[in-house]
Coordinates of C-alpha atoms and ligand atoms in Angstrom, one line a residue:
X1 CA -117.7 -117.2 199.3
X2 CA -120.1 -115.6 197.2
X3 CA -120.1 -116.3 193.6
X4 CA -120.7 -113.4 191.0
X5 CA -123.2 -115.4 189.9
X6 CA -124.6 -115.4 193.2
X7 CA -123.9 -111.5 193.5
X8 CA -126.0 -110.7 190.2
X9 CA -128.9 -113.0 191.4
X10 CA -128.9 -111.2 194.5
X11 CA -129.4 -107.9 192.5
X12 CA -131.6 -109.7 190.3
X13 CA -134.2 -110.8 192.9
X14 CA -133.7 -107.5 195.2
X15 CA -134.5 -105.6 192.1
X16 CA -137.6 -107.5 191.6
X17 CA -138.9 -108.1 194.7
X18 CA -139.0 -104.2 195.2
X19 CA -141.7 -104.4 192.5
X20 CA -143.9 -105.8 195.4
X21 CA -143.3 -103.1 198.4
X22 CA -145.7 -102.3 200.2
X23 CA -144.9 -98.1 201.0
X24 CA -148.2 -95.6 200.2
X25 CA -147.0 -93.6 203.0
X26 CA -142.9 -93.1 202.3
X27 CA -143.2 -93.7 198.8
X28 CA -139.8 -95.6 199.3
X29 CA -140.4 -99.3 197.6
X30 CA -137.4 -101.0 199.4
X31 CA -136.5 -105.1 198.1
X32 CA -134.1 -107.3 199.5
X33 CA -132.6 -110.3 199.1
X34 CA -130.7 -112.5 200.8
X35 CA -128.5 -115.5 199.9
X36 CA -128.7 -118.7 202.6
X37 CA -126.5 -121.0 203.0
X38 CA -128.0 -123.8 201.1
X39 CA -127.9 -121.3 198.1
X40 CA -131.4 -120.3 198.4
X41 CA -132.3 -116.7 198.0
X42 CA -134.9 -115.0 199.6
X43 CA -136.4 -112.1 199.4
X44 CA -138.0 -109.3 201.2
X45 CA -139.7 -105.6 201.0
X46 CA -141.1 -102.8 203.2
X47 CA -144.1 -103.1 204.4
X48 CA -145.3 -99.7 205.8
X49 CA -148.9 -99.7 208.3
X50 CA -151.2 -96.5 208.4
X51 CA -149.7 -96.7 212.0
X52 CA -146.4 -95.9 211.4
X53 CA -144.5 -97.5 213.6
X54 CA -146.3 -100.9 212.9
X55 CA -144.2 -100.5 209.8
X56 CA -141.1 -102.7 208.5
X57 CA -138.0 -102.4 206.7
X58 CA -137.0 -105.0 203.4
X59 CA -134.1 -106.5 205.1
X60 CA -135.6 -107.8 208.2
X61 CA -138.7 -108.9 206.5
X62 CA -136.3 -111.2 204.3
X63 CA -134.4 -112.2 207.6
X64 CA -137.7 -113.4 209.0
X65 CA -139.4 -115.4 206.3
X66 CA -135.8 -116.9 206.1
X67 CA -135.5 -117.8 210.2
X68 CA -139.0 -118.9 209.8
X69 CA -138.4 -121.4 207.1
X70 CA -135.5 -122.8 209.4
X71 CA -132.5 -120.7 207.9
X72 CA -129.5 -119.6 210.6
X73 CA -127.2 -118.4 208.5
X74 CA -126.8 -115.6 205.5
X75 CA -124.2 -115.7 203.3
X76 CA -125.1 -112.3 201.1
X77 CA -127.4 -109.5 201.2
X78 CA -128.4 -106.8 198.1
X79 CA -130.8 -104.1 198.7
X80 CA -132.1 -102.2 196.0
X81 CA -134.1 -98.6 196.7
X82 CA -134.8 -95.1 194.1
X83 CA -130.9 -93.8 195.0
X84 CA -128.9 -96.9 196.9
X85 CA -129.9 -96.0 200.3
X86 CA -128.2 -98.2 202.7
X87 CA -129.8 -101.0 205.4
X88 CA -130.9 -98.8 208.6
X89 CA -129.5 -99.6 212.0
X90 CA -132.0 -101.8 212.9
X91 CA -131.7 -104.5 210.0
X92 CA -127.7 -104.1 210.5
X93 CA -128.1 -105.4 213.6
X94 CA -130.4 -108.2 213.0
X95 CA -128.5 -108.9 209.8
X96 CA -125.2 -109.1 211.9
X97 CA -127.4 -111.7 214.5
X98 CA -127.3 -114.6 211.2
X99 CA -123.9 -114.3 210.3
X100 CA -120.7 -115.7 211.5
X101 CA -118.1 -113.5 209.2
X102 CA -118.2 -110.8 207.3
X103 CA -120.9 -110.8 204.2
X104 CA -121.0 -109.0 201.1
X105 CA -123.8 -106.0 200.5
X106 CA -124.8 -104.7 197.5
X107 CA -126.7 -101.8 197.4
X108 CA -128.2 -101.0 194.2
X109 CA -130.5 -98.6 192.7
X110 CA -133.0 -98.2 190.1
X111 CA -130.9 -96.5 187.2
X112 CA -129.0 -100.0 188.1
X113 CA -125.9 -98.9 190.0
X114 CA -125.2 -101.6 192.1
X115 CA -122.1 -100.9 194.7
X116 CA -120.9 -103.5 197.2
X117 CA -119.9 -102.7 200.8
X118 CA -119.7 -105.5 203.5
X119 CA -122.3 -105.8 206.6
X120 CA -119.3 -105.5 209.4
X121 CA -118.3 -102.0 207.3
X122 CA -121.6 -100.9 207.7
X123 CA -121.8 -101.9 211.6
X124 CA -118.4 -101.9 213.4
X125 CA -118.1 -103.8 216.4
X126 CA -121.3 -105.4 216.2
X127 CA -123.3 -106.4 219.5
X128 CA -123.8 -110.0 218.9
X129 CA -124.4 -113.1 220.5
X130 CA -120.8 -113.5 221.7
X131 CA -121.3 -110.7 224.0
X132 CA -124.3 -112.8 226.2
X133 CA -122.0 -115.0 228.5
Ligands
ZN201 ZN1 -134.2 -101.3 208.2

């Protein structure tokens, strides 16, 4: 259960984190932010590479500092872009790899519309770990 506390702070740090992306090339600033179990938040942003394909999205950068701090599970997720873009395939997926039910998603933008749709509404029937008996 996320709290609407939770849900604001989520915008909140998304919001700011985007401050920080790291797109010259795309000119998209992308930030993220995800809530852990423990309650920690943390956040992520795109970082683009003159190579292009070297280049990553906010969500999974957010996922990864989080796995790589010893975090399993997210609880939450807001992205905030210019117009509320939503999370690409690839960061649905690895989104969907850390979470046991359906999470909350809020996708926000930078006049400060903030919508929220869920991560299994954004990627029915999920491949997941499930499937690797
Ligand atoms: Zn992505």
């Amino acid at each position: 259960m996320v709290t609407e506390i939770q849900r604001n702070a989520l915008v909140s740090a998304a919001r700011q984190a985007r401050e920080h992306a790291y797109a010259p090339y795309s000119n998209y600033a992308v930030g993220s932010a995800i809530l852990l179990e423990d309650g920690q938040i943390v956040t992520g942003v795109n970082v683009e590479n003159a190579s292009y394909g070297l280049s990553i999205c906010a969500e999974r950068t957010a996922v990864f500092k989080a796995v790589a701090a010893g975090a399993r599970r997210i609880l939450g997720v807001a992205v905030c872009t210019l117009n509320g873009g939503t999370p690409c395939g690839a960061c649905r997926q690895v989104m969907a790899e850390f979470t046991t039910e359906d999470v909350p998603v809020l996708i926000c933008d930078e006049q400060g519309n903030v919508r929220e749709t869920s991560l299994y509404s954004l990627l029915p029937e999920h491949f997941g770990p499930g499937h690797l008996v």
